[in-house]
Coordinates of C-alpha atoms and ligand atoms in Angstrom, one line a residue:
P1 CA 0.0 0.0 0.0
V2 CA 1.1 3.5 -0.7
M3 CA 0.8 5.5 2.4
N4 CA 3.1 8.3 3.6
V5 CA 2.6 8.4 7.3
Y6 CA 2.6 12.2 7.1
E7 CA -0.8 11.9 5.3
L8 CA -2.2 9.9 8.3
F9 CA -0.9 12.6 10.7
H10 CA -2.3 15.4 8.6
D11 CA -5.7 13.7 8.3
R12 CA -5.8 13.5 12.1
F13 CA -4.3 16.8 13.2
Q14 CA -5.9 19.2 10.7
R15 CA -8.9 19.7 13.0
G16 CA -6.6 20.8 15.8
A17 CA -5.7 24.2 17.1
D18 CA -2.5 24.4 19.2
F19 CA 0.3 22.1 18.3
L20 CA 3.0 23.4 20.6
R21 CA 2.6 25.5 23.8
T22 CA 5.3 27.3 25.7
P23 CA 6.4 26.4 29.2
D24 CA 3.9 29.0 30.3
N25 CA 1.1 27.1 28.6
E26 CA 0.7 29.7 25.9
A27 CA 0.0 29.0 22.3
L28 CA 3.3 28.8 20.4
Y29 CA 2.6 27.0 17.0
S30 CA -0.7 25.8 15.6
Y31 CA -1.3 22.6 13.7
Q32 CA -1.7 24.9 10.6
D33 CA 1.8 26.1 11.3
L34 CA 3.0 22.6 11.5
H35 CA 1.6 21.9 8.0
R36 CA 2.9 25.2 6.6
I37 CA 6.4 25.2 8.1
S38 CA 7.0 21.5 7.4
A39 CA 6.2 22.2 3.8
Q40 CA 8.8 25.1 3.8
Y41 CA 11.5 22.7 5.0
A42 CA 10.4 20.0 2.6
N43 CA 10.7 22.5 -0.2
R44 CA 14.1 23.7 1.0
F45 CA 15.5 20.1 1.2
T46 CA 14.1 19.2 -2.2
E47 CA 15.7 22.3 -3.7
L48 CA 19.0 21.2 -2.3
G49 CA 18.7 18.1 -4.5
L50 CA 17.7 15.7 -1.8
Q51 CA 15.6 12.7 -3.0
K52 CA 13.5 10.0 -1.5
G53 CA 15.6 7.7 0.6
D54 CA 18.4 10.2 1.3
R55 CA 19.5 10.5 4.9
V56 CA 19.1 13.7 7.0
I57 CA 21.1 13.7 10.2
V58 CA 19.8 16.1 12.8
Q59 CA 21.7 16.9 15.9
T60 CA 20.3 20.0 17.6
G61 CA 18.7 20.9 20.9
K62 CA 15.1 20.3 21.6
T63 CA 13.5 23.1 19.6
P64 CA 10.2 23.3 17.7
A65 CA 12.2 23.5 14.4
F66 CA 13.5 20.0 15.1
L67 CA 10.0 18.7 14.9
F68 CA 9.2 20.7 11.8
I69 CA 12.2 19.2 10.1
Y70 CA 11.2 15.7 11.2
F71 CA 7.7 16.1 9.7
A72 CA 9.3 17.7 6.6
C73 CA 11.5 14.6 6.1
L74 CA 8.5 12.3 6.4
R75 CA 6.6 14.4 3.8
A76 CA 9.5 14.4 1.4
G77 CA 10.3 10.7 1.8
L78 CA 13.7 11.5 3.3
I79 CA 15.1 9.3 6.0
F80 CA 15.3 11.3 9.3
L81 CA 18.2 10.4 11.5
P82 CA 18.2 12.2 14.9
L83 CA 21.3 12.0 17.1
N84 CA 21.7 12.4 20.8
T85 CA 23.3 15.7 21.6
A86 CA 25.7 13.9 24.0
Y87 CA 27.6 12.2 21.1
R88 CA 31.2 13.4 20.5
H89 CA 33.6 13.4 17.6
D90 CA 34.3 9.7 17.2
E91 CA 30.7 8.6 17.6
L92 CA 29.5 11.3 15.1
A93 CA 32.2 10.2 12.6
Y94 CA 30.9 6.7 12.9
F95 CA 27.3 7.7 12.3
A96 CA 28.1 10.0 9.4
G97 CA 30.3 7.3 7.8
N98 CA 27.7 4.6 8.3
A99 CA 24.6 6.6 7.3
E100 CA 26.2 8.6 4.5
P101 CA 23.8 11.5 4.9
S102 CA 23.1 14.1 2.1
L103 CA 22.3 16.7 4.7
I104 CA 23.4 17.4 8.3
V105 CA 21.5 19.9 10.4
C106 CA 23.4 20.7 13.6
D107 CA 23.9 23.3 16.3
P108 CA 26.2 26.1 15.1
A109 CA 28.6 25.0 17.9
S110 CA 29.2 21.7 16.1
E111 CA 29.4 23.0 12.5
T112 CA 33.2 22.9 12.3
L113 CA 33.2 19.4 13.9
F114 CA 30.8 18.1 11.2
R115 CA 32.7 19.9 8.4
D116 CA 35.8 18.2 9.6
I117 CA 34.1 14.8 9.7
V118 CA 32.5 15.1 6.3
G119 CA 35.6 16.7 4.7
S120 CA 37.8 13.8 5.7
S121 CA 35.5 11.2 4.0
T122 CA 35.4 11.3 0.2
E123 CA 32.1 9.4 0.1
N124 CA 30.5 12.2 1.9
Q125 CA 31.5 15.0 -0.4
R126 CA 28.0 15.7 -1.5
C127 CA 26.7 16.3 2.1
E128 CA 25.3 19.8 2.9
I129 CA 25.7 21.1 6.4
L130 CA 23.2 23.6 7.8
T131 CA 22.8 25.0 11.3
L132 CA 20.0 25.4 13.7
D133 CA 20.3 26.7 17.2
I134 CA 18.0 26.3 20.2
N135 CA 16.1 29.4 19.2
G136 CA 15.4 28.1 15.7
E137 CA 17.9 30.4 14.1
G138 CA 20.7 29.3 11.7
S139 CA 21.6 28.7 8.1
V140 CA 18.7 26.3 7.6
I141 CA 16.6 29.2 6.2
V142 CA 13.4 28.5 4.3
D143 CA 11.4 30.4 1.7
R144 CA 8.4 31.6 3.7
E145 CA 6.1 31.6 0.6
A146 CA 6.8 27.9 -0.2
T147 CA 4.0 26.6 2.0
E148 CA 2.6 23.9 -0.3
F149 CA 4.2 20.4 -0.6
T150 CA 2.6 17.2 -1.9
P151 CA 3.8 14.2 0.2
V152 CA 6.1 12.0 -1.7
D153 CA 4.7 8.5 -2.5
V154 CA 6.2 5.9 -0.3
N155 CA 5.3 2.3 0.5
D156 CA 4.5 1.0 4.0
D157 CA 7.9 -0.6 4.1
D158 CA 9.9 2.4 3.0
V159 CA 12.2 3.7 5.7
A160 CA 11.1 6.8 7.5
V161 CA 13.6 7.0 10.3
I162 CA 16.9 5.5 11.3
L163 CA 17.6 5.4 15.0
Y164 CA 20.9 4.1 16.3
T165 CA 20.4 1.7 19.1
S166 CA 21.9 2.8 22.4
G167 CA 23.7 -0.6 22.5
T168 CA 26.0 -0.9 25.5
T169 CA 28.2 -3.3 23.6
G170 CA 29.6 -3.4 20.1
Q171 CA 29.0 -0.9 17.3
P172 CA 25.7 1.0 17.3
K173 CA 23.3 -0.4 14.7
G174 CA 20.9 1.8 12.7
A175 CA 17.4 0.5 13.1
M176 CA 15.4 1.1 9.9
I177 CA 11.9 2.1 11.0
T178 CA 9.3 2.3 8.2
H179 CA 6.3 4.5 7.5
G180 CA 4.1 1.5 8.1
N181 CA 5.8 0.8 11.5
L182 CA 5.1 4.4 12.7
A183 CA 1.5 4.3 11.5
A184 CA 0.8 0.9 13.1
N185 CA 2.3 1.6 16.5
G186 CA 0.9 5.1 16.7
L187 CA -2.7 4.0 16.0
A188 CA -2.4 1.0 18.4
L189 CA -1.2 3.2 21.3
H190 CA -3.7 5.9 20.5
E191 CA -6.5 3.4 20.9
A192 CA -5.0 1.5 23.9
W193 CA -4.4 4.7 25.9
G194 CA -7.9 6.1 25.1
W195 CA -6.8 9.4 23.6
Q196 CA -9.8 11.7 23.7
D197 CA -10.9 15.3 23.1
G198 CA -9.5 17.7 25.5
D199 CA -6.2 15.8 26.1
V200 CA -3.1 17.9 26.6
M201 CA 0.4 16.3 26.5
L202 CA 3.1 17.5 28.9
H203 CA 6.3 16.8 27.0
A204 CA 9.6 16.8 28.9
L205 CA 11.4 13.9 27.1
P206 CA 14.3 14.3 24.6
V207 CA 13.2 14.1 21.0
F208 CA 16.1 12.1 19.5
H209 CA 14.7 8.8 21.0
I210 CA 11.6 6.7 20.2
H211 CA 10.0 7.6 23.6
G212 CA 10.0 11.4 23.1
L213 CA 9.7 11.4 19.3
F214 CA 7.3 8.6 18.5
V215 CA 5.3 7.9 21.6
A216 CA 5.1 11.4 23.2
T217 CA 4.8 13.3 19.9
H218 CA 2.9 11.0 17.5
L219 CA 0.1 10.4 19.9
P220 CA -0.9 14.0 20.6
V221 CA -0.5 14.7 16.8
L222 CA -2.8 11.8 16.0
N223 CA -5.3 13.3 18.4
A224 CA -4.8 16.9 17.3
S225 CA -3.9 17.7 20.9
P226 CA -1.7 20.5 22.2
I227 CA 1.8 19.6 23.5
I228 CA 3.3 21.7 26.3
F229 CA 6.8 21.6 25.1
L230 CA 9.6 21.7 27.7
N231 CA 13.2 21.9 26.7
S232 CA 14.2 19.2 29.2
F233 CA 13.0 17.5 32.3
D234 CA 13.0 19.6 35.5
P235 CA 10.8 18.3 38.4
T236 CA 9.8 21.9 39.4
E237 CA 8.7 22.8 35.9
V238 CA 6.8 19.5 35.4
T239 CA 5.1 19.9 38.8
R240 CA 4.2 23.5 37.9
L241 CA 2.6 22.4 34.6
L242 CA 0.8 19.2 35.6
P243 CA -2.4 21.1 36.5
H244 CA -2.7 22.1 32.8
A245 CA -2.1 18.6 31.3
T246 CA -4.0 15.3 31.0
V247 CA -1.1 13.1 29.8
Y248 CA 2.5 12.8 31.0
M249 CA 5.1 10.3 29.8
G250 CA 8.3 9.7 31.6
V251 CA 11.2 7.4 32.2
P252 CA 11.4 5.8 35.7
T253 CA 14.0 8.3 37.0
N254 CA 11.7 11.2 36.1
Y255 CA 9.1 9.7 38.5
V256 CA 11.6 9.2 41.2
R257 CA 12.7 12.8 40.9
L258 CA 9.1 14.1 40.8
L259 CA 8.5 12.2 44.1
N260 CA 11.7 13.5 45.7
H261 CA 10.7 17.0 44.7
G262 CA 7.7 16.8 47.0
G263 CA 5.2 18.9 45.0
L264 CA 2.9 16.1 43.9
S265 CA -0.7 15.9 45.2
P266 CA -4.1 14.7 43.9
E267 CA -4.9 18.5 43.4
V268 CA -1.9 19.1 41.2
C269 CA -2.9 16.1 39.1
G270 CA -6.6 17.2 39.1
K271 CA -6.9 17.1 35.3
M272 CA -4.4 14.3 34.7
R273 CA -5.8 11.2 33.1
L274 CA -2.7 9.2 32.2
F275 CA 0.9 8.8 33.4
T276 CA 3.0 6.3 31.5
S277 CA 6.5 5.0 32.1
G278 CA 9.0 3.1 30.0
S279 CA 12.5 2.8 28.5
A280 CA 13.7 1.2 31.7
P281 CA 12.1 -0.8 34.6
L282 CA 9.8 1.0 37.0
L283 CA 10.4 -0.1 40.6
T284 CA 7.3 -1.4 42.4
Q285 CA 8.1 1.0 45.2
T286 CA 8.1 4.0 42.8
F287 CA 4.7 2.8 41.4
E288 CA 3.3 2.6 44.9
A289 CA 4.8 5.8 46.2
F290 CA 3.4 7.6 43.1
T291 CA -0.1 6.2 43.7
A292 CA 0.1 7.3 47.3
A293 CA 1.1 10.8 46.4
T294 CA -1.2 11.4 43.4
G295 CA -4.0 8.8 43.4
H296 CA -2.8 7.7 39.9
E297 CA -1.4 4.3 38.9
I298 CA 1.4 4.7 36.4
V299 CA 0.8 2.7 33.2
E300 CA 4.1 0.9 32.5
R301 CA 4.7 -0.1 28.9
Y302 CA 7.6 -1.8 27.2
G303 CA 9.2 -1.3 23.8
M304 CA 12.5 -0.7 22.1
T305 CA 13.9 1.2 19.1
E306 CA 13.6 -1.8 16.8
T307 CA 10.0 -2.6 17.6
G308 CA 8.2 0.5 19.0
M309 CA 5.9 -0.4 21.8
N310 CA 5.1 -4.1 22.3
T311 CA 3.1 -4.2 25.6
S312 CA 1.3 -1.9 28.0
N313 CA -0.5 -2.3 31.2
P314 CA -4.2 -1.7 30.5
L315 CA -6.1 1.6 30.7
Q316 CA -9.1 -0.4 32.0
G317 CA -8.3 -3.4 34.2
K318 CA -5.6 -4.3 36.6
R319 CA -2.2 -2.5 36.3
K320 CA 0.3 -4.9 37.8
P321 CA 3.5 -3.2 39.1
G322 CA 6.6 -5.1 38.1
T323 CA 5.0 -6.1 34.8
V324 CA 4.8 -4.3 31.5
G325 CA 1.3 -5.6 30.8
P326 CA -0.1 -7.8 28.0
V327 CA 0.9 -7.3 24.3
L328 CA -0.8 -4.5 22.4
P329 CA -3.3 -5.4 19.7
G330 CA -1.5 -6.4 16.5
V331 CA 1.6 -7.5 18.3
E332 CA 2.5 -11.2 18.8
A333 CA 5.0 -12.3 21.5
R334 CA 6.4 -15.5 22.7
V335 CA 9.0 -16.6 25.3
V336 CA 11.5 -19.2 24.1
D337 CA 14.3 -21.3 25.5
G338 CA 17.9 -21.4 24.2
E339 CA 16.8 -23.6 21.3
G340 CA 13.9 -21.3 20.2
R341 CA 11.2 -23.6 21.6
E342 CA 8.2 -21.8 23.1
L343 CA 8.0 -22.0 26.9
P344 CA 4.9 -22.3 28.9
D345 CA 3.6 -19.4 31.0
G346 CA 5.6 -18.7 34.1
E347 CA 8.9 -19.7 32.7
T348 CA 11.7 -17.3 31.9
G349 CA 13.3 -17.1 28.4
G350 CA 14.1 -14.9 25.5
L351 CA 11.3 -12.7 24.3
E352 CA 10.5 -12.6 20.6
V353 CA 7.9 -10.3 18.9
R354 CA 6.3 -10.0 15.5
G355 CA 3.9 -7.5 14.1
A356 CA 3.5 -4.4 11.9
N357 CA 5.4 -2.5 14.6
V358 CA 8.6 -4.4 14.1
F359 CA 11.4 -2.7 12.1
R360 CA 12.8 -3.7 8.7
G361 CA 16.3 -4.4 9.8
Y362 CA 19.6 -2.8 10.6
W363 CA 20.9 -0.3 8.1
R364 CA 23.6 -1.9 5.9
M365 CA 24.0 -4.9 8.2
P366 CA 22.1 -7.7 6.5
E367 CA 24.0 -10.4 8.5
K368 CA 23.2 -8.8 11.8
T369 CA 19.5 -8.4 10.7
A370 CA 19.3 -12.1 9.6
E371 CA 20.7 -13.2 13.0
E372 CA 18.1 -11.2 15.0
F373 CA 15.0 -12.6 13.1
T374 CA 13.7 -16.2 13.3
P375 CA 12.7 -18.1 10.2
D376 CA 9.1 -17.4 10.9
G377 CA 9.6 -13.6 11.2
Y378 CA 9.9 -13.0 14.9
F379 CA 12.4 -10.5 16.2
R380 CA 14.7 -11.6 19.0
T381 CA 14.4 -8.6 21.4
G382 CA 17.4 -9.7 23.6
D383 CA 15.2 -9.2 26.6
Q384 CA 14.6 -12.0 29.1
A385 CA 10.9 -12.2 30.0
R386 CA 8.2 -14.3 31.6
R387 CA 4.4 -14.3 31.0
D388 CA 1.9 -14.9 33.8
A389 CA -1.4 -16.7 33.5
D390 CA -3.2 -13.5 32.7
G391 CA -0.9 -12.7 29.8
Y392 CA 1.1 -10.0 31.6
I393 CA 4.7 -9.9 30.7
S394 CA 7.6 -9.2 33.1
I395 CA 11.0 -8.1 31.8
V396 CA 13.6 -10.0 33.8
G397 CA 16.7 -8.5 32.2
R398 CA 18.7 -8.2 29.0
S399 CA 20.2 -11.4 27.7
K400 CA 23.5 -9.7 27.5
D401 CA 23.1 -8.7 31.1
M402 CA 22.7 -12.3 32.0
I403 CA 25.5 -13.5 34.3
I404 CA 26.9 -17.0 33.9
T405 CA 28.5 -18.1 37.1
G406 CA 29.9 -21.6 37.5
G407 CA 28.0 -22.5 34.4
L408 CA 24.6 -21.4 35.8
N409 CA 22.5 -18.6 34.4
V410 CA 21.7 -15.8 36.8
Y411 CA 19.3 -13.0 36.0
P412 CA 20.4 -9.8 37.7
K413 CA 16.8 -8.5 38.1
E414 CA 16.0 -11.4 40.5
I415 CA 18.9 -10.4 42.8
E416 CA 18.2 -6.7 42.5
S417 CA 14.6 -7.2 43.5
V418 CA 15.7 -8.8 46.8
I419 CA 18.3 -6.1 47.5
D420 CA 15.9 -3.2 46.6
K421 CA 13.4 -4.4 49.2
L422 CA 15.9 -4.2 52.1
P423 CA 15.5 -1.3 54.5
G424 CA 17.9 1.5 53.8
V425 CA 18.4 0.5 50.1
V426 CA 17.4 2.9 47.4
E427 CA 18.3 0.8 44.5
S428 CA 20.9 -1.6 43.1
A429 CA 22.5 -2.9 40.0
V430 CA 23.9 -6.5 39.8
I431 CA 26.6 -7.3 37.3
G432 CA 29.0 -10.1 36.5
L433 CA 32.7 -9.6 36.9
P434 CA 35.4 -11.8 35.5
H435 CA 36.4 -14.5 38.0
P436 CA 39.0 -17.2 37.8
D437 CA 36.8 -19.9 39.2
F438 CA 33.3 -19.0 38.4
G439 CA 33.8 -17.4 35.0
E440 CA 31.8 -14.5 36.3
A441 CA 31.2 -13.4 39.9
V442 CA 27.9 -12.0 40.9
T443 CA 28.6 -8.4 42.1
A444 CA 26.1 -5.9 43.6
V445 CA 26.4 -2.1 43.3
V446 CA 24.1 -0.5 45.8
V447 CA 22.8 3.0 46.6
R448 CA 21.9 3.5 50.2
E449 CA 19.4 6.0 51.7
A450 CA 21.1 9.1 53.2
E451 CA 21.3 7.9 56.8
A452 CA 21.3 4.2 56.2
S453 CA 24.1 2.0 57.4
I454 CA 23.2 -1.4 55.9
S455 CA 26.5 -3.2 55.3
E456 CA 27.9 -5.6 52.8
A457 CA 27.6 -8.5 55.2
E458 CA 23.9 -7.7 55.9
I459 CA 23.1 -7.6 52.2
I460 CA 24.9 -10.9 51.6
T461 CA 23.1 -12.5 54.5
A462 CA 19.7 -11.3 53.2
L463 CA 20.5 -12.8 49.8
K464 CA 21.5 -16.1 51.3
N465 CA 18.2 -16.3 53.1
K466 CA 16.3 -15.7 49.9
L467 CA 18.2 -17.2 47.0
A468 CA 20.2 -20.1 45.8
N469 CA 23.8 -19.8 46.8
F470 CA 25.1 -19.3 43.3
K471 CA 23.0 -16.2 43.0
V472 CA 24.3 -14.6 46.1
A473 CA 26.6 -11.6 45.5
K474 CA 30.2 -12.3 46.2
Q475 CA 30.9 -8.6 46.7
V476 CA 28.9 -5.5 47.3
Y477 CA 30.0 -1.9 46.4
F478 CA 28.2 1.2 47.7
V479 CA 27.8 4.2 45.4
G480 CA 26.1 7.6 45.7
E481 CA 24.1 7.0 42.5
L482 CA 24.1 4.6 39.6
P483 CA 25.4 5.8 36.2
R484 CA 22.5 6.3 33.8
N485 CA 22.1 7.4 30.2
T486 CA 19.7 10.1 29.1
M487 CA 16.8 7.6 28.9
G488 CA 17.3 6.5 32.5
K489 CA 18.9 3.2 31.7
V490 CA 21.5 2.0 34.1
Q491 CA 24.8 1.8 32.3
K492 CA 26.0 -1.5 33.5
N493 CA 29.0 -1.4 31.1
I494 CA 30.3 1.5 33.1
L495 CA 29.9 -0.4 36.3
R496 CA 31.6 -3.4 34.8
D497 CA 34.5 -1.3 33.6
T498 CA 34.8 0.4 37.0
Y499 CA 34.9 -2.7 39.1
A500 CA 36.6 -5.2 36.8
G501 CA 39.9 -6.2 38.3
Ligands
AMP601 P1 15.7 1.5 23.6 O1 15.8 0.8 22.2 O2 16.8 2.4 23.8 O3 14.4 2.1 23.8 O4 15.9 0.3 24.7 C1 15.0 -0.7 24.7 C2 15.2 -1.6 25.9 O5 14.9 -0.9 27.1 C3 14.4 -2.8 25.9 O6 14.9 -3.8 25.1 C4 14.4 -3.2 27.4 O7 15.5 -3.8 27.7 C5 14.4 -1.8 28.0 N1 13.0 -1.4 28.4 C6 12.1 -0.6 27.8 N2 11.0 -0.4 28.5 C7 11.1 -1.2 29.6 C8 10.3 -1.5 30.7 N3 9.1 -0.9 30.9 N4 10.8 -2.3 31.7 C9 12.0 -2.9 31.5 N5 12.8 -2.7 30.5 C10 12.4 -1.8 29.6

């Protein structure tokens, strides 16, 4: 089928008024502006000679123009490739070399850097570099009169976006996400989360990642709803704006920080209808503390760059903390053992998913792509999971996180859950460190509450009381906080590097 996902968005948003609102909840851009300005950018890029399938790297701050450029790329059939602003020279050189963009839009501060990267690679000679600063100013100037643009014909399986996976090991892989993937997942979530008239999105996530770009932007756009657009997450700002919003989406650390901030109450959340969490596991204690503070149960969902969202706790029906809910409509999931045989409910194994939400493969890595798909078309997520009798899925850990000690498999999550429940513990991360006898030694890195004095010996004793001996941490380290990336994921690779040897 020929369907540019922009046409779906346009069909849905054209009845809307405000697209973006300022941090003071004032109108900033309308949906008409979105249509007009994205046409201006699409015209500009086409005039530069860019054609369907060409890649556009965008590395700028979170500014409205970033979104206009995103929608312009969809319209023009260009492949949008957003990059985390935290990336430095070597990472950027890898992405530019791998993606071979025809256009790079970057902050003026990184222009020289990108010119240097592009200049040193002959393949990339035909790459334009334009600048865009946080205020929307720069050399990416458009013709204000060029407000018409007919969406380029694309197929459902034409690539709309390439997102490099945050991969903690090996080289980042560019996940090719199609127009069809975006449409399918957007519509499924719009339905599942009951988007309705009057909804207002409070947006405090980064926009270079699926969570902020797809989930937190597509859904309000599909609903023609206003987005209160914050530059970054700040608990004071979010708390101040909650009374004006109905939907908020966060990563677990956002919720922890909102709770610590102390400004939450049922009154502040008076208009709120939906809080969602994802990108990393939400602790049961955070779920419970949030319910106690606000009267709202956070809806935890699970997804990844390669698949979009796969599961969600339900809007109606029981939300089970510690689970990511049942699969979304249109998504199939199964839990398999090491040989790929499907396991019964209650058993832990590798999670595989299939559906219109699942990406097309890794950019220019056909072997890697082939490895990650089963012959019957399921994608191997790399997550270890378990399904209960009601169909709710729990994510137990990443396969690559799995510790093999004395030949036995240990899932860090199981040990972390025990440690996290101990009095005086805020949270923990369990890793495997090289060990001459065991192969890997189970090691716990623990954050204690301010005044708490729980010791290594006490933690080890508590583990011995609860778990098989091979799962008990051989060593416990205490830290002030766990290293996390921008999406709130604990960076276990950093912990492994710190404590190895
Ligand atoms: P990314 O592609 O950066 O979005 O990372 C996807 C990975 O984040 C998944 O494969 C999971 O390991 C993890 N993840 C996302 N949502 C959840 C969740 N609700 N609970 C546990 N892990 C999650």
